[in-house]
Coordinates of C-alpha atoms in Angstrom, one line a residue:
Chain A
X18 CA 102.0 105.1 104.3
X19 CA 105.3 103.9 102.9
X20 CA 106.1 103.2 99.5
X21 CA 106.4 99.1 99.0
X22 CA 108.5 98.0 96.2
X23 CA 107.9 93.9 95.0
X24 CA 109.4 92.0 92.0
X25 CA 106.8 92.3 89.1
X26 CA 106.9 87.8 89.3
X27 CA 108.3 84.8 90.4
X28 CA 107.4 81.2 90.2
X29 CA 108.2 78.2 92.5
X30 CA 108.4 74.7 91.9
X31 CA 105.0 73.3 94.2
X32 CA 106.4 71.8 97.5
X33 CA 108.9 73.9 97.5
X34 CA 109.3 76.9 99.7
X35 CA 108.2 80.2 98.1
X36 CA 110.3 83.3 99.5
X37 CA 108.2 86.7 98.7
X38 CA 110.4 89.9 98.9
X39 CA 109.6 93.4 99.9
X40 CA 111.7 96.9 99.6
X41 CA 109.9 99.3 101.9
X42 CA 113.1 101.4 102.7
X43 CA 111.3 104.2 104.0
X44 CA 109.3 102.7 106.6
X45 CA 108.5 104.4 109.6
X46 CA 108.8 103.3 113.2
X47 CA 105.4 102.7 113.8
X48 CA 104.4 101.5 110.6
X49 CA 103.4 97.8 110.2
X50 CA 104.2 95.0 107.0
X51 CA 101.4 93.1 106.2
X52 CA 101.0 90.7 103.5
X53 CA 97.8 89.9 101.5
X54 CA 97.4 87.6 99.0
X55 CA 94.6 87.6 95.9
X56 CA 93.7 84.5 94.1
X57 CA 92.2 85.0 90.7
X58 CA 88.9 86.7 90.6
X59 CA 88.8 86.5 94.2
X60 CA 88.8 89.5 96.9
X61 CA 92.1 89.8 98.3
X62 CA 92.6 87.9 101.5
X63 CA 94.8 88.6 104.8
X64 CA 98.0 86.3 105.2
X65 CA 99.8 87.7 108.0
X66 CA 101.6 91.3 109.7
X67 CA 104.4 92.0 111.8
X68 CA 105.6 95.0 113.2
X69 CA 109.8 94.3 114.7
X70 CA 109.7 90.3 115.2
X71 CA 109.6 87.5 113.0
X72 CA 105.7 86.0 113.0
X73 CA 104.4 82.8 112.0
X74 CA 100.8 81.8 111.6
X75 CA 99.2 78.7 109.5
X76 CA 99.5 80.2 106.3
X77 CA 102.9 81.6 105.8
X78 CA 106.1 83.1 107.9
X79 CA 107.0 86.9 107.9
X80 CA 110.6 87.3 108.5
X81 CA 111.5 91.3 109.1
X82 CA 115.1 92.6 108.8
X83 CA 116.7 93.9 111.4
X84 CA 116.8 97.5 110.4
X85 CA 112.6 96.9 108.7
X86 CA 113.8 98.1 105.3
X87 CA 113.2 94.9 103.9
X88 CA 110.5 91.8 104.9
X89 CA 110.1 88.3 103.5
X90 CA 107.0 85.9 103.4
X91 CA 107.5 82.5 103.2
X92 CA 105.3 79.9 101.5
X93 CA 107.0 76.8 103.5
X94 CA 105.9 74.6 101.2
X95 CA 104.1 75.8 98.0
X96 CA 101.1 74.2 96.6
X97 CA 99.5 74.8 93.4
X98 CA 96.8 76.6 94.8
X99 CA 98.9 79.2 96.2
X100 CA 99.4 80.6 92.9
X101 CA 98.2 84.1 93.0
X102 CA 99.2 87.9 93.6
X103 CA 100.9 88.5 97.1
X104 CA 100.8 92.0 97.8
X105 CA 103.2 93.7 100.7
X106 CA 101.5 96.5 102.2
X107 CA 103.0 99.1 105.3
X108 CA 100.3 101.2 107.2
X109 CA 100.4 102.8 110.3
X110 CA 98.3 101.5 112.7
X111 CA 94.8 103.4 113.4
X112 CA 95.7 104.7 109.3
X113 CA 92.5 103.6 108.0
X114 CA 93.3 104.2 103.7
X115 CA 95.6 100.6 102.9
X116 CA 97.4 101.5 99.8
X117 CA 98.3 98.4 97.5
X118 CA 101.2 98.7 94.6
X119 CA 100.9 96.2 91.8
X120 CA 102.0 92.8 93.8
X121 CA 104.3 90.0 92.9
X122 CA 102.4 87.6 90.8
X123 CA 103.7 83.9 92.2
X124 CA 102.9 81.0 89.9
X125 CA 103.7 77.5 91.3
X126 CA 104.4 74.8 89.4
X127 CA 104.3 71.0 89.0
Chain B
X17 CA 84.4 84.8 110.8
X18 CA 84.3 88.5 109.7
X19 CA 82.1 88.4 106.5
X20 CA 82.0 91.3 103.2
X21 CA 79.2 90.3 101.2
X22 CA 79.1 92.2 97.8
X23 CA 75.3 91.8 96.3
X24 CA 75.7 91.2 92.9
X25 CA 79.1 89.1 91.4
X26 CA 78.5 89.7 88.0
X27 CA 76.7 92.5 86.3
X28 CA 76.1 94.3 82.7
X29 CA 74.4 97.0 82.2
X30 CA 74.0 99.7 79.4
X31 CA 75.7 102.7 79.2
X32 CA 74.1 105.6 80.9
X33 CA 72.0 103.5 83.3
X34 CA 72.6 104.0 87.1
X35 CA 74.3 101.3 88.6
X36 CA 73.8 100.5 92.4
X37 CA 76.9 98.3 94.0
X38 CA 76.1 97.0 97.6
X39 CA 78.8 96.1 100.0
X40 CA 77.5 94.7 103.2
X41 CA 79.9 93.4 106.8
X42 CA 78.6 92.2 109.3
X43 CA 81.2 92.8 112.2
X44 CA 80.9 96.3 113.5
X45 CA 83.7 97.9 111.2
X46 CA 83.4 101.7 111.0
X47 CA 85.9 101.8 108.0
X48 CA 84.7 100.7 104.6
X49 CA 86.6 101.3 101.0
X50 CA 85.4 100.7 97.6
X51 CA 87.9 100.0 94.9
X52 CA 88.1 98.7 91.5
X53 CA 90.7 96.1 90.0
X54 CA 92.0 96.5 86.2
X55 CA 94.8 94.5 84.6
X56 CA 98.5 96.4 85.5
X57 CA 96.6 98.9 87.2
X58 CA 96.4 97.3 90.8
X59 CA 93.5 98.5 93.5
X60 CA 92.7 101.8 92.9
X61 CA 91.0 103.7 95.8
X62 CA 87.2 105.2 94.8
X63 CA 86.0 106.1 97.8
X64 CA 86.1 105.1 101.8
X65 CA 83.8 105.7 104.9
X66 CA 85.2 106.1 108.4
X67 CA 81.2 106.5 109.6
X68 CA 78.0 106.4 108.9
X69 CA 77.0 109.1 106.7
X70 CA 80.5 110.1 106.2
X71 CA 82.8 109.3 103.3
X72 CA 86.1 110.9 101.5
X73 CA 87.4 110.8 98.0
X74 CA 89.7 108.7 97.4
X75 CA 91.9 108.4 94.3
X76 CA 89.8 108.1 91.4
X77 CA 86.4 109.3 92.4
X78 CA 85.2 111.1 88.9
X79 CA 81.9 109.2 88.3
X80 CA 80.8 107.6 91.1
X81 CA 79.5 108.7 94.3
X82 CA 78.7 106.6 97.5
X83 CA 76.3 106.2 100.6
X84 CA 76.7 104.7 103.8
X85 CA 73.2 105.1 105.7
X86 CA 74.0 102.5 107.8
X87 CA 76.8 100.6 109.4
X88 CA 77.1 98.0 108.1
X89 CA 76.2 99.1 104.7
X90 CA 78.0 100.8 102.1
X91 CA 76.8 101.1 98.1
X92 CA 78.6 102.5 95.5
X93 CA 76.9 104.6 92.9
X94 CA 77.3 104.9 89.0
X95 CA 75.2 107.7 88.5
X96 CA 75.6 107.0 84.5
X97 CA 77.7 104.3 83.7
X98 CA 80.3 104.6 80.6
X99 CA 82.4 101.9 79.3
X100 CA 85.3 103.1 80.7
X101 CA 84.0 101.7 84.4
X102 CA 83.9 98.4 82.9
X103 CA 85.9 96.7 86.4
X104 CA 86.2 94.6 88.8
X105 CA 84.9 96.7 92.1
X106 CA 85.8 95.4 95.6
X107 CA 84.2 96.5 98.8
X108 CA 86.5 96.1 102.0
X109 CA 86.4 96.7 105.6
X110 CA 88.6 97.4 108.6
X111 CA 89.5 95.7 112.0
X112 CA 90.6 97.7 114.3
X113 CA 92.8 94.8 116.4
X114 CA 95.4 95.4 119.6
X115 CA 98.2 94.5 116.9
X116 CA 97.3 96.5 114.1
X117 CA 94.3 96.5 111.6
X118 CA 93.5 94.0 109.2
X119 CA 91.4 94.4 106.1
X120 CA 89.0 91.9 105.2
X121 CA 87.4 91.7 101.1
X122 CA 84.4 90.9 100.0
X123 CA 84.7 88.5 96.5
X124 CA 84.4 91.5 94.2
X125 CA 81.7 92.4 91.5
X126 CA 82.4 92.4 88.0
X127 CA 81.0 95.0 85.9
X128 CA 80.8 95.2 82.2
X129 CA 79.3 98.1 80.8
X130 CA 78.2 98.1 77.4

């Protein structure tokens, strides 16, 4: 799978949109972004994956560049309790071992 | 909703005792992974399952071992536990979907060994 590179933190000011980035400059054509998110002392949890287009779902937007070297997520507007690690993740699909780095830790605040 | 249902949240045990760490789903998924969580360390990869009564090393697999007897089942073992695998584990499963596969976590199970 693709090596993912994130900033190490960010914060955001809550209701505020929250834009995650994510380096993965060696992506292959068949490999997929996803984006997970993990809450303290929680499991992670799924947010969202896109392969070529721009997706959308109730949690959060994924916005892929045109050449996939880079991706986005977007926390439209942030709330406190989307403070946590967001991890960006590439895998093949039907590659069954997910490999997370260290995450960006977001903190939102008042 | 998928579910990953990890037995035991929080545990301590003494050093040298053989700890048992149950990870159950209950949707059919034919991959499983056990990892554990430390502080600037991220998820580390133990061990994974891609069937029933098969498994591969993932890793960091010195000191634990793993059994999947079932499906839906997969437990991790600390044959003799040492301080060192004081952790947070987390158990996690696979969906295969049309658009790609999406992992699903149980809550994790904190460990202290002492």
């Amino acid at each position: 799978d693709a090596k993912t590179t994130q900033p190490t933190s960010m914060d955001c000011a809550e209701g505020r949109a929250a834009n995650l980035p994510c380096n993965h400059s060696t992506i292959s054509g068949n490999e997929y972004v996803y984006w997970y998110r993990q809450i303290h002392s929680q499991g992670p949890q799924y947010i969202i994956h896109g392969l070529k287009n721009n997706e959308t779902n109730e949690m959060a937007s994924l916005i892929i560049t045109e050449d996939r070297k880079s991706s986005t997520l977007i926390l439209p507007h942030a709330t406190l309790r989307d403070t946590a690690v967001y991890y960006c993740i590439v895998r093949v699909w039907g590659s069954y071992i997910p490999t997370f780095g260290r995450g960006t830790s977001l903190i939102v605040h008042p | 909703d998928v579910k990953v249902t990890q037995s035991s949240r929080y545990l301590v045990k003494r050093t040298g005792e053989k700890v048992f760490l149950e990870c159950v789903q209950d949707m059919d998924h034919e991959n499983m992974f056990w990892y554990r969580q430390d502080p600037g360390l991220g998820l580390r990869l133990i061990y994974f399952s891609y069937d029933v009564k098969m498994k591969e090393k993932g890793d960091i697999p010195e000191g634990y071992s793993v059994s999947r007897e079932k499906k839906e089942r997969f437990s991790l073992i600390l044959e003799s536990a040492s301080t060192n695998q004081t952790s947070m584990y987390l158990c996690a499963s696979i969906f295969d979907g049309d658009s790609g596969n999406t992992i699903y976590f149980g809550e994790g199970s904190w460990l202290t060994v002492v």
